[in-house]
C-alpha cells in the first residue's frame, strides 16, 4: 500500500483513478479496508468514491453468495464510515444477497432501494421479489423488466 502516497502525487485524477483501481484489484484481504479508507481521502472525493464503488461492486459480485460476504461487508462498512454513498451501496448489496439467497428481507426495503438494485432483483431468481417489482417497482423500466422475467419463467 506504499503506492497510495505515490498515487496521490499525480495531479491527474484519471491517472489516480486507474492506479487506485489497480491497487484495489491487487490488495490482500487483510489490507483491503485500510486501502479503501486511504483511497477515500483523495483530494478529489468524486473520483475516489467512484473508484471505491467500482471496487465494492466487483468484490460484492464475487462474495455475496458465500459466507465470506458477511465479514467483508462489515469491514467495508467500517472503512466507508462517513461516506454515505459507498455505505448505501454496501447495504444494497446486502439486501440483494438476502433476496437472492432467500434470507430474511423486507419488501419495503426493496421498494425503497435504488433503480440499480431493483433492476438487479427484477432479473434475479426470487419470485416474490420479482412479483413485488412487477407491481410496484419504482420505474416503468423496472416493472417491465420484472414482468419480462416472470413471463420468461412461465415459458420455461
mmCIF file of C-alpha atoms in Angstrom:
data_model
loop_
_atom_site.group_PDB
_atom_site.id
_atom_site.type_symbol
_atom_site.label_atom_id
_atom_site.label_comp_id
_atom_site.label_asym_id
_atom_site.label_seq_id
_atom_site.Cartn_x
_atom_site.Cartn_y
_atom_site.Cartn_z
ATOM 1 C CA UNK A 1 0.000 0.000 0.000
ATOM 2 C CA UNK A 2 3.001 2.292 -0.041
ATOM 3 C CA UNK A 3 1.876 3.094 -3.597
ATOM 4 C CA UNK A 4 -1.064 5.216 -2.376
ATOM 5 C CA UNK A 5 1.306 8.002 -1.365
ATOM 6 C CA UNK A 6 2.882 7.833 -4.823
ATOM 7 C CA UNK A 7 -0.554 7.841 -6.462
ATOM 8 C CA UNK A 8 -1.549 10.987 -4.567
ATOM 9 C CA UNK A 9 1.430 12.811 -6.067
ATOM 10 C CA UNK A 10 -0.070 12.611 -9.553
ATOM 11 C CA UNK A 11 -2.184 15.698 -10.338
ATOM 12 C CA UNK A 12 -4.282 13.907 -12.990
ATOM 13 C CA UNK A 13 -7.372 12.375 -11.377
ATOM 14 C CA UNK A 14 -7.801 9.957 -14.314
ATOM 15 C CA UNK A 15 -4.346 8.536 -13.703
ATOM 16 C CA UNK A 16 -5.040 8.311 -9.960
ATOM 17 C CA UNK A 17 -8.397 6.610 -10.638
ATOM 18 C CA UNK A 18 -6.754 3.924 -12.786
ATOM 19 C CA UNK A 19 -3.948 3.493 -10.266
ATOM 20 C CA UNK A 20 -6.403 3.124 -7.380
ATOM 21 C CA UNK A 21 -8.382 0.505 -9.293
ATOM 22 C CA UNK A 22 -5.162 -1.383 -9.932
ATOM 23 C CA UNK A 23 -4.177 -1.215 -6.260
ATOM 24 C CA UNK A 24 -7.660 -2.271 -5.126
ATOM 25 C CA UNK A 25 -7.636 -5.205 -7.549
ATOM 26 C CA UNK A 26 -4.354 -6.477 -6.104
ATOM 27 C CA UNK A 27 -4.765 -5.715 -2.400
ATOM 28 C CA UNK A 28 -4.519 -8.544 0.113
ATOM 29 C CA UNK A 29 -7.736 -9.202 2.011
ATOM 30 C CA UNK A 30 -6.088 -8.144 5.295
ATOM 31 C CA UNK A 31 -5.173 -4.726 3.848
ATOM 32 C CA UNK A 32 -8.336 -4.068 1.840
ATOM 33 C CA UNK A 33 -10.258 -1.982 4.396
ATOM 34 C CA UNK A 34 -7.255 0.242 5.081
ATOM 35 C CA UNK A 35 -6.705 0.804 1.360
ATOM 36 C CA UNK A 36 -10.383 1.690 0.842
ATOM 37 C CA UNK A 37 -10.132 4.197 3.707
ATOM 38 C CA UNK A 38 -6.985 5.722 2.207
ATOM 39 C CA UNK A 39 -8.458 5.999 -1.293
ATOM 40 C CA UNK A 40 -11.424 7.855 0.189
ATOM 41 C CA UNK A 41 -9.032 10.539 1.484
ATOM 42 C CA UNK A 42 -8.055 11.572 -2.060
ATOM 43 C CA UNK A 43 -8.477 15.326 -2.645
ATOM 44 C CA UNK A 44 -10.976 14.556 -5.444
ATOM 45 C CA UNK A 45 -13.832 12.966 -3.458
ATOM 46 C CA UNK A 46 -15.972 12.186 -6.515
ATOM 47 C CA UNK A 47 -13.164 10.270 -8.225
ATOM 48 C CA UNK A 48 -12.205 8.480 -5.003
ATOM 49 C CA UNK A 49 -15.806 7.466 -4.342
ATOM 50 C CA UNK A 50 -16.137 6.206 -7.914
ATOM 51 C CA UNK A 51 -13.020 4.039 -7.569
ATOM 52 C CA UNK A 52 -14.249 2.622 -4.267
ATOM 53 C CA UNK A 53 -17.742 1.950 -5.652
ATOM 54 C CA UNK A 54 -16.318 0.079 -8.617
ATOM 55 C CA UNK A 55 -14.191 -1.970 -6.231
ATOM 56 C CA UNK A 56 -17.119 -2.701 -3.895
ATOM 57 C CA UNK A 57 -19.282 -3.805 -6.820
ATOM 58 C CA UNK A 58 -16.553 -6.061 -8.179
ATOM 59 C CA UNK A 59 -15.875 -7.707 -4.817
ATOM 60 C CA UNK A 60 -19.518 -7.965 -3.724
ATOM 61 C CA UNK A 61 -20.490 -9.625 -7.014
ATOM 62 C CA UNK A 62 -17.988 -12.391 -6.249
ATOM 63 C CA UNK A 63 -18.520 -12.674 -2.499
ATOM 64 C CA UNK A 64 -22.286 -12.259 -1.975
ATOM 65 C CA UNK A 65 -23.257 -15.922 -2.494
ATOM 66 C CA UNK A 66 -20.791 -17.223 0.099
ATOM 67 C CA UNK A 67 -20.208 -16.982 3.832
ATOM 68 C CA UNK A 68 -17.190 -14.664 3.454
ATOM 69 C CA UNK A 69 -19.515 -11.856 2.383
ATOM 70 C CA UNK A 70 -20.744 -11.002 5.893
ATOM 71 C CA UNK A 71 -17.314 -10.302 7.389
ATOM 72 C CA UNK A 72 -16.188 -8.489 4.253
ATOM 73 C CA UNK A 73 -19.301 -6.279 4.233
ATOM 74 C CA UNK A 74 -18.823 -5.406 7.903
ATOM 75 C CA UNK A 75 -15.180 -4.455 7.288
ATOM 76 C CA UNK A 76 -16.109 -2.371 4.236
ATOM 77 C CA UNK A 77 -18.928 -0.669 6.152
ATOM 78 C CA UNK A 78 -16.411 0.395 8.801
ATOM 79 C CA UNK A 79 -13.968 1.501 6.087
ATOM 80 C CA UNK A 80 -16.590 3.693 4.416
ATOM 81 C CA UNK A 81 -17.875 5.356 7.597
ATOM 82 C CA UNK A 82 -18.565 9.000 6.842
ATOM 83 C CA UNK A 83 -19.117 8.275 3.143
ATOM 84 C CA UNK A 84 -22.876 7.782 2.670
ATOM 85 C CA UNK A 85 -22.908 6.613 -0.954
ATOM 86 C CA UNK A 86 -20.474 3.673 -0.578
ATOM 87 C CA UNK A 87 -22.199 2.728 2.692
ATOM 88 C CA UNK A 88 -25.564 2.745 0.881
ATOM 89 C CA UNK A 89 -24.142 0.598 -1.915
ATOM 90 C CA UNK A 90 -22.995 -1.955 0.662
ATOM 91 C CA UNK A 91 -26.452 -2.002 2.279
ATOM 92 C CA UNK A 92 -27.979 -2.626 -1.132
ATOM 93 C CA UNK A 93 -25.570 -5.468 -1.866
ATOM 94 C CA UNK A 94 -26.578 -6.988 1.481
ATOM 95 C CA UNK A 95 -30.245 -6.652 0.538
ATOM 96 C CA UNK A 96 -29.561 -8.172 -2.896
ATOM 97 C CA UNK A 97 -27.796 -11.043 -1.136
ATOM 98 C CA UNK A 98 -30.749 -11.574 1.198
ATOM 99 C CA UNK A 99 -33.249 -11.509 -1.673
ATOM 100 C CA UNK A 100 -31.161 -13.786 -3.895
ATOM 101 C CA UNK A 101 -30.300 -16.339 -1.201
ATOM 102 C CA UNK A 102 -33.839 -16.178 0.220
ATOM 103 C CA UNK A 103 -32.670 -14.908 3.593
ATOM 104 C CA UNK A 104 -34.998 -12.631 5.592
ATOM 105 C CA UNK A 105 -35.699 -9.287 3.883
ATOM 106 C CA UNK A 106 -38.452 -6.679 3.861
ATOM 107 C CA UNK A 107 -40.411 -5.739 0.723
ATOM 108 C CA UNK A 108 -40.359 -2.066 1.780
ATOM 109 C CA UNK A 109 -36.547 -2.141 1.790
ATOM 110 C CA UNK A 110 -36.569 -3.450 -1.769
ATOM 111 C CA UNK A 111 -39.099 -0.843 -2.890
ATOM 112 C CA UNK A 112 -37.032 1.927 -1.255
ATOM 113 C CA UNK A 113 -33.811 0.767 -2.910
ATOM 114 C CA UNK A 114 -32.103 2.291 -5.935
ATOM 115 C CA UNK A 115 -33.165 1.659 -9.506
ATOM 116 C CA UNK A 116 -29.907 -0.235 -9.942
ATOM 117 C CA UNK A 117 -30.724 -2.726 -7.191
ATOM 118 C CA UNK A 118 -34.345 -3.055 -8.282
ATOM 119 C CA UNK A 119 -33.203 -3.904 -11.815
ATOM 120 C CA UNK A 120 -30.754 -6.493 -10.469
ATOM 121 C CA UNK A 121 -33.502 -8.078 -8.368
ATOM 122 C CA UNK A 122 -36.002 -7.912 -11.255
ATOM 123 C CA UNK A 123 -33.629 -10.054 -13.316
ATOM 124 C CA UNK A 124 -32.938 -12.399 -10.425
ATOM 125 C CA UNK A 125 -34.361 -15.655 -9.160
ATOM 126 C CA UNK A 126 -36.553 -14.664 -6.194
ATOM 127 C CA UNK A 127 -40.106 -14.939 -7.494
ATOM 128 C CA UNK A 128 -41.568 -12.973 -4.557
ATOM 129 C CA UNK A 129 -39.193 -10.049 -5.165
ATOM 130 C CA UNK A 130 -39.808 -10.134 -8.908
ATOM 131 C CA UNK A 131 -43.578 -10.087 -8.344
ATOM 132 C CA UNK A 132 -43.309 -7.117 -5.977
ATOM 133 C CA UNK A 133 -41.192 -5.236 -8.514
ATOM 134 C CA UNK A 134 -43.547 -6.105 -11.388
ATOM 135 C CA UNK A 135 -46.371 -4.451 -9.440
ATOM 136 C CA UNK A 136 -44.646 -1.622 -7.599
ATOM 137 C CA UNK A 137 -41.112 -1.150 -8.929
ATOM 138 C CA UNK A 138 -40.017 2.487 -8.942
ATOM 139 C CA UNK A 139 -39.951 2.960 -12.711
ATOM 140 C CA UNK A 140 -41.739 1.589 -15.747
ATOM 141 C CA UNK A 141 -38.414 0.067 -16.848
ATOM 142 C CA UNK A 142 -38.137 -1.874 -13.566
ATOM 143 C CA UNK A 143 -41.755 -3.030 -13.676
ATOM 144 C CA UNK A 144 -41.348 -4.155 -17.297
ATOM 145 C CA UNK A 145 -38.078 -5.962 -16.546
ATOM 146 C CA UNK A 146 -39.731 -7.835 -13.687
ATOM 147 C CA UNK A 147 -42.755 -8.702 -15.838
ATOM 148 C CA UNK A 148 -40.429 -9.958 -18.585
ATOM 149 C CA UNK A 149 -38.602 -12.158 -16.069
ATOM 150 C CA UNK A 150 -41.883 -13.588 -14.836
ATOM 151 C CA UNK A 151 -43.079 -14.122 -18.406
ATOM 152 C CA UNK A 152 -39.829 -15.858 -19.340
ATOM 153 C CA UNK A 153 -40.178 -18.131 -16.316
ATOM 154 C CA UNK A 154 -43.733 -19.017 -17.348
ATOM 155 C CA UNK A 155 -42.479 -20.105 -20.766
ATOM 156 C CA UNK A 156 -39.718 -22.320 -19.368
#
